[in-house]
mmCIF file of C-alpha atoms in Angstrom:
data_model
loop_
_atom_site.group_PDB
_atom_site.id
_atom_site.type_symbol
_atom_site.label_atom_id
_atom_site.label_comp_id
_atom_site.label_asym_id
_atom_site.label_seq_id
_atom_site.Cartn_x
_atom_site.Cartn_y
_atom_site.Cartn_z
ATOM 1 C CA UNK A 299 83.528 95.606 94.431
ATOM 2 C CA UNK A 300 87.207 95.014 93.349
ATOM 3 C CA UNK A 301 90.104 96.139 94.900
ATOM 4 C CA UNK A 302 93.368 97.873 93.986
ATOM 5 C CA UNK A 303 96.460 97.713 96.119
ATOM 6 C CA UNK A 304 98.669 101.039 94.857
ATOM 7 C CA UNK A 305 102.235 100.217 96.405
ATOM 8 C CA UNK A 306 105.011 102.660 96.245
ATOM 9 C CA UNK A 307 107.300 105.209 97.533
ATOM 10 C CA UNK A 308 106.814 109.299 98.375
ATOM 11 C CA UNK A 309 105.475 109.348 94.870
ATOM 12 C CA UNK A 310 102.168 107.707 95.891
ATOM 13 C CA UNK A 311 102.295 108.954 99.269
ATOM 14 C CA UNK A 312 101.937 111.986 97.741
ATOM 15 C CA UNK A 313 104.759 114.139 98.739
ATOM 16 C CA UNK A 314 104.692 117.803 97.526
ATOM 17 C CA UNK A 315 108.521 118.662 95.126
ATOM 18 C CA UNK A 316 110.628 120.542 97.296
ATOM 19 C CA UNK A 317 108.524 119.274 100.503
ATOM 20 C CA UNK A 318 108.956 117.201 103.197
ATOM 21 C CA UNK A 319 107.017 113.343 103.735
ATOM 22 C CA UNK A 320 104.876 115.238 105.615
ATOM 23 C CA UNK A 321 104.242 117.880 103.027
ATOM 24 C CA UNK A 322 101.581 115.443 101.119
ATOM 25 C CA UNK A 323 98.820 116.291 98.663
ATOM 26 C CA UNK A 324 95.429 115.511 99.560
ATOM 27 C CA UNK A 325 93.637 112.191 99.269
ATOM 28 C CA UNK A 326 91.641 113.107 96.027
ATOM 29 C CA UNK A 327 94.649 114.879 94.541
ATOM 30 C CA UNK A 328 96.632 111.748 94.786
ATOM 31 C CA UNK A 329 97.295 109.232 91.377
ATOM 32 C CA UNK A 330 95.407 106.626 93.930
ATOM 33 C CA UNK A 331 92.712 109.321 94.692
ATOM 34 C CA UNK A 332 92.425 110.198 91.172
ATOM 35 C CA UNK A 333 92.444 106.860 90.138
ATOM 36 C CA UNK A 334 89.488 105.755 92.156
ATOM 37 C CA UNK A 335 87.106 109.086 91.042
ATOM 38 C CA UNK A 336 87.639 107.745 87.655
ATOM 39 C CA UNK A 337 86.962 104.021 87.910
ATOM 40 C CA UNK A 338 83.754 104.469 90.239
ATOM 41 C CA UNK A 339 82.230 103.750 93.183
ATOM 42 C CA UNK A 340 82.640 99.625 91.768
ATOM 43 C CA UNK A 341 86.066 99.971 92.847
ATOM 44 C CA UNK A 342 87.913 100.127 96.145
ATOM 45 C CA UNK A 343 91.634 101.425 95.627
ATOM 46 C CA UNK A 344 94.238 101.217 98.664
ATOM 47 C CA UNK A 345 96.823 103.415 99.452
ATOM 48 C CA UNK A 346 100.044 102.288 100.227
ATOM 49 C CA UNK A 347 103.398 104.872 99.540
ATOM 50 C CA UNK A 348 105.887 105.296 101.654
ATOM 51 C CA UNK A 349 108.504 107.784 101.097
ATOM 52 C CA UNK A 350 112.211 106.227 100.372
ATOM 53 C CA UNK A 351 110.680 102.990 99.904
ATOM 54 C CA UNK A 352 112.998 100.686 98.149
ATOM 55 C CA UNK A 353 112.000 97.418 95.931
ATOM 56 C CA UNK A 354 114.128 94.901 98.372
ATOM 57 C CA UNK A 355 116.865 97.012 99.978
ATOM 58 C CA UNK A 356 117.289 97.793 103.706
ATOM 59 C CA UNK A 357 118.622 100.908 103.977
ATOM 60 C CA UNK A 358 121.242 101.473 106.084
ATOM 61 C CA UNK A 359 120.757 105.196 107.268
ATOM 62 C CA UNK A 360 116.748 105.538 106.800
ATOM 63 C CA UNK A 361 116.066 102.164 108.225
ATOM 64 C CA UNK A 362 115.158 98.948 107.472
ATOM 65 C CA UNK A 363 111.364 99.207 107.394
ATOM 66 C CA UNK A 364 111.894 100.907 104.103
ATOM 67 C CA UNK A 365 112.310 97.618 102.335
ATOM 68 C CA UNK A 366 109.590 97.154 100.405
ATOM 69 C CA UNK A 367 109.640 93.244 99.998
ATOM 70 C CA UNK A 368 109.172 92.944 103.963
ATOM 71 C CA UNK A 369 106.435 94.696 104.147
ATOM 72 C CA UNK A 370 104.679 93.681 101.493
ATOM 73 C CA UNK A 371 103.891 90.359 102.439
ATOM 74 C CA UNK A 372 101.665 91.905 105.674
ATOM 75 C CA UNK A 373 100.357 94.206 103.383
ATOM 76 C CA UNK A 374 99.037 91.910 100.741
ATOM 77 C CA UNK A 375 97.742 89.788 103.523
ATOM 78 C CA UNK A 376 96.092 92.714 105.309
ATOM 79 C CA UNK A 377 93.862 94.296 102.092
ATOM 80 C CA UNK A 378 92.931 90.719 100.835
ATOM 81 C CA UNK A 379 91.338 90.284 98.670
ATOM 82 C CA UNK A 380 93.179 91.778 96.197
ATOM 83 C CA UNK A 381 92.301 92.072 92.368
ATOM 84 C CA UNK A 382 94.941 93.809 90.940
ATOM 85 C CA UNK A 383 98.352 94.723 92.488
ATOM 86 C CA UNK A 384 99.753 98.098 90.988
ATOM 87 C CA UNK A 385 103.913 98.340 91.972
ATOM 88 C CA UNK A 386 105.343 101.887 91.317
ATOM 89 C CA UNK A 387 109.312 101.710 92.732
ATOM 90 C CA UNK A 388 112.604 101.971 92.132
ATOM 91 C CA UNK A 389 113.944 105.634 92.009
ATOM 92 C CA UNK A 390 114.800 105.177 95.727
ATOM 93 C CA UNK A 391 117.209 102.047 94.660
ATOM 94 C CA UNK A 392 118.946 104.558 92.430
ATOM 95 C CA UNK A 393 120.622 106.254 95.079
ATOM 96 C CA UNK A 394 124.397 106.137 95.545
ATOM 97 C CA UNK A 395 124.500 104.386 98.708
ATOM 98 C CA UNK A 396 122.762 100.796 96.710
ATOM 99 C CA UNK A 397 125.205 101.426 93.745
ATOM 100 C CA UNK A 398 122.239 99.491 91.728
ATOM 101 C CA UNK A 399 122.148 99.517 87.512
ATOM 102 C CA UNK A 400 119.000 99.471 86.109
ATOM 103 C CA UNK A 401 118.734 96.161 85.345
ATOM 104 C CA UNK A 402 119.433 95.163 89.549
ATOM 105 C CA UNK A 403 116.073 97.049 90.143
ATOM 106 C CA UNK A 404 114.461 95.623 87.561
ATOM 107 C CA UNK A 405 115.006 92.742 88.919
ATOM 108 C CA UNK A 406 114.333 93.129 92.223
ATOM 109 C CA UNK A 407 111.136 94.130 91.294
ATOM 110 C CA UNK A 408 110.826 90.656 89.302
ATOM 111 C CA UNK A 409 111.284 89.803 93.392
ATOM 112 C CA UNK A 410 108.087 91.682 94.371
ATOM 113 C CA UNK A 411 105.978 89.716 91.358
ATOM 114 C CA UNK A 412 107.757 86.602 92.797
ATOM 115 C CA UNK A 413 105.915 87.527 96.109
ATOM 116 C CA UNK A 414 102.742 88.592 95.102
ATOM 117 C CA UNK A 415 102.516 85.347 92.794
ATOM 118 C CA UNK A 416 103.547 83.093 95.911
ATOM 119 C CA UNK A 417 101.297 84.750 98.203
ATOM 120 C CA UNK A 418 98.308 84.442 96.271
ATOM 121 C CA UNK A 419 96.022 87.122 97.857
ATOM 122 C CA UNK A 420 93.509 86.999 94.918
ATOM 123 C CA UNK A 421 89.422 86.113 94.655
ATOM 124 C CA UNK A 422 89.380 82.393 95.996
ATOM 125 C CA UNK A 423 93.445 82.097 96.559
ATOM 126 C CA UNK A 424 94.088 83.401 93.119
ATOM 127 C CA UNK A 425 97.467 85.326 91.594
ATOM 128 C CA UNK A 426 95.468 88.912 91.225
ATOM 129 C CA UNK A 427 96.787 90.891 88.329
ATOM 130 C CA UNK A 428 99.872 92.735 88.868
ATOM 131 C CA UNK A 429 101.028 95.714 86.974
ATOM 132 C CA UNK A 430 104.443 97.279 86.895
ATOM 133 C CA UNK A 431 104.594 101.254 86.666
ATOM 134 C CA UNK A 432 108.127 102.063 85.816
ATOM 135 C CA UNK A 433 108.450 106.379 87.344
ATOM 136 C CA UNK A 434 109.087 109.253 85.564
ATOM 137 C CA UNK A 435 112.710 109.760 85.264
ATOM 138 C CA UNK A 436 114.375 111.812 87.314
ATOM 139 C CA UNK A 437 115.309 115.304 86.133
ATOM 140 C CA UNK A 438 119.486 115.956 85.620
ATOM 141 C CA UNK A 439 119.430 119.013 88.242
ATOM 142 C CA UNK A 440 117.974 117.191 92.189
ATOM 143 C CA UNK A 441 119.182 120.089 93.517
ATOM 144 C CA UNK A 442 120.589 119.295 97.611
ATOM 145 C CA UNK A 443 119.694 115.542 96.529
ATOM 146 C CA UNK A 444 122.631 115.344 93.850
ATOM 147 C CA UNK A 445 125.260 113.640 96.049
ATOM 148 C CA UNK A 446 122.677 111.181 97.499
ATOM 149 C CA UNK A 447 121.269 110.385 94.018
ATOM 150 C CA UNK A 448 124.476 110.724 92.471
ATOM 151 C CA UNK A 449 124.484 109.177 88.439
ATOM 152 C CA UNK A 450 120.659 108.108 89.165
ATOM 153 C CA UNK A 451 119.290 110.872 86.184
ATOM 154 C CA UNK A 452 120.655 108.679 83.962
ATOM 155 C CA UNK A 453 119.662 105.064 85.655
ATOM 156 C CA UNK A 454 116.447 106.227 86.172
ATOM 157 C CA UNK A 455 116.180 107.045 82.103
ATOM 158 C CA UNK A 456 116.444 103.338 82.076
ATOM 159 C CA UNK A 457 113.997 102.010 84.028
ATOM 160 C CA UNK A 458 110.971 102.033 81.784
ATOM 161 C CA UNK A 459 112.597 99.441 78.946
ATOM 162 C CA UNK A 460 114.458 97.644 81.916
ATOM 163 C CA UNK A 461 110.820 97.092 83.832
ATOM 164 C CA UNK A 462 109.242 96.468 80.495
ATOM 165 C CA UNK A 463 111.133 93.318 79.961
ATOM 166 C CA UNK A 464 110.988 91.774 83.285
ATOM 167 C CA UNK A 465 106.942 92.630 82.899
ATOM 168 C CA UNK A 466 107.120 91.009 80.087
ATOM 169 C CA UNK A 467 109.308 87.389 81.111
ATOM 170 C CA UNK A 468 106.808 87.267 84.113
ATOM 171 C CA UNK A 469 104.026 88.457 82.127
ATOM 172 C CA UNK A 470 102.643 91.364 84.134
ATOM 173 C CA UNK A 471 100.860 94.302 82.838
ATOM 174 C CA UNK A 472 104.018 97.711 82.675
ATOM 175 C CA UNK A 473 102.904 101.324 82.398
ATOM 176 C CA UNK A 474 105.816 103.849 81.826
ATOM 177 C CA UNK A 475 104.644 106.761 84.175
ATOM 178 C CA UNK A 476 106.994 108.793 82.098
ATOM 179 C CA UNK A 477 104.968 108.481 78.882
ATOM 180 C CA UNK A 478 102.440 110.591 80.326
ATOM 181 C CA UNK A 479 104.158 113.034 83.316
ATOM 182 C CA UNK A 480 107.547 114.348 84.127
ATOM 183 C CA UNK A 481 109.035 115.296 87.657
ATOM 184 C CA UNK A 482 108.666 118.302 88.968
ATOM 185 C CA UNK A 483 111.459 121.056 88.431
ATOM 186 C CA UNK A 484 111.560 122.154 92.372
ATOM 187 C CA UNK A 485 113.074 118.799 93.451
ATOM 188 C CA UNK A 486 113.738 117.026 90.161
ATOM 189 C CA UNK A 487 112.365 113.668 91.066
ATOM 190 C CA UNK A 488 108.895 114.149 92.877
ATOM 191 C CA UNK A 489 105.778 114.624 90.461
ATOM 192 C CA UNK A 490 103.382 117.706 91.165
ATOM 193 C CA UNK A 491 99.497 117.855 91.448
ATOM 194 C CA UNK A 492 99.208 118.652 88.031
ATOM 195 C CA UNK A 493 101.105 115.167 87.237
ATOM 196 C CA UNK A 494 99.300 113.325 89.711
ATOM 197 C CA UNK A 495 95.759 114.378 88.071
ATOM 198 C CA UNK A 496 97.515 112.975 84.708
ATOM 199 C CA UNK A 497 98.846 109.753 86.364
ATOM 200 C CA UNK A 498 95.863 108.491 87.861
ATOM 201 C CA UNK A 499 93.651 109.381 84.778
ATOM 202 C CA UNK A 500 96.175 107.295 82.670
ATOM 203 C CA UNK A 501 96.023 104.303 85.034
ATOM 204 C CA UNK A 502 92.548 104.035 85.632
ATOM 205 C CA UNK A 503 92.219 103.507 81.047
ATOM 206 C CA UNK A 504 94.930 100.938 81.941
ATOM 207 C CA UNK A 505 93.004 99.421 84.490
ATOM 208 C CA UNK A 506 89.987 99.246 82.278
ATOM 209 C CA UNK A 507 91.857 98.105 79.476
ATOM 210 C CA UNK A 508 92.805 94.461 81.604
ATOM 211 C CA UNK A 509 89.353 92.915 80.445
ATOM 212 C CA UNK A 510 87.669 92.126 83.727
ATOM 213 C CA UNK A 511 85.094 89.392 83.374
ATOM 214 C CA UNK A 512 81.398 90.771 84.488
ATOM 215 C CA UNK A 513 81.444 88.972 88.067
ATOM 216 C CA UNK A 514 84.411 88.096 90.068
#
């Protein structure tokens, strides 16, 4: 069986637009959920979304623990072994309080590869595959969220070509998310269950597509 580590932010937690982090679709509704129906019982995928999960960034008024490069060397550690590392972050380094471009979270998630690559929680020590999923942009009207996210619409546009070349100078797999789902209209930057069924669908072709040998 190979395994799948699916690390992001509320929008692989699973948080409902307009909800709360406790207002979560259901396991199988999930990308991750959706993800694993498709691939088959050959696969095991983990869960691991946390909402306002940054790349690298503490944050000053949610809390630390919302870094996503300290936990994510426990995290790796704990699912070992790991074949393929999916990373799906960054719209929560958008907002106003990081004052981050584009190309800052794009490299910060070069960070995360950095990591994974060091750590080397693969089949018999090895680098696993990683893959980069850049998230749907952001819609211009976030509703309450505007100040907090304020001029992240149009960072977040930027994302996709901005992880696509740091993918590419670390050679990673990228998936733009926003090729194949938009955020919801209710919040403007959380993706609904219709999105999610689309998502995971599109990822699991992608995860075929690597070319896994026939044993590990």
């Amino acid at each position: 069986m190979r395994s799948i580590l699916c690390y992001g932010d509320s929008n692989t937690h699973g948080q409902i637009p307009g909800g709360t982090p406790l207002d979560r679709y259901g396991p199988a509704e999930r990308w991750p959920g959706v993800m694993a129906r498709e691939l088959g019982a050959a696969w095991h995928v983990i869960e691991e979304g946390l909402s306002g999960r940054t790349t690298v960034r503490d944050d000053p008024i949610e809390g630390a623990h919302k870094n996503g490069r300290t936990y994510l060397r426990p995290c790796l550690q704990s699912h070992a072994v790991l074949d393929l590392v999916i990373i799906m972050l960054g719209t929560n380094d958008l907002k106003a309080r990081f004052n981050q471009p584009a190309s800052e979270v794009a490299m910060a998630m070069g960070c995360l590869v950095y990591d994974i690559k060091e750590l080397k929680p693969g089949p018999r020590g090895s680098v696993p595959e990683i893959m980069i999923v850049s998230p749907p942009p952001m819609l211009d009207d976030i509703k309450e969220w505007r100040s907090i996210f304020a001029g992240a619409p149009e960072k977040s546009r930027q994302l996709a070509l901005e992880f696509e070349i740091i993918a590419d100078s670390l050679e990673v797999h990228f998936f733009d998310a926003g090729s194949v789902v938009t955020c919801d209209s209710l919040d403007g930057f959380h993706i609904n269950g219709r999105a999610h069924a689309l998502l995971g669908s599109a990822l699991a072709r992608e995860v075929e597509a690597i070319g896994w040998p026939d044993e590990k």
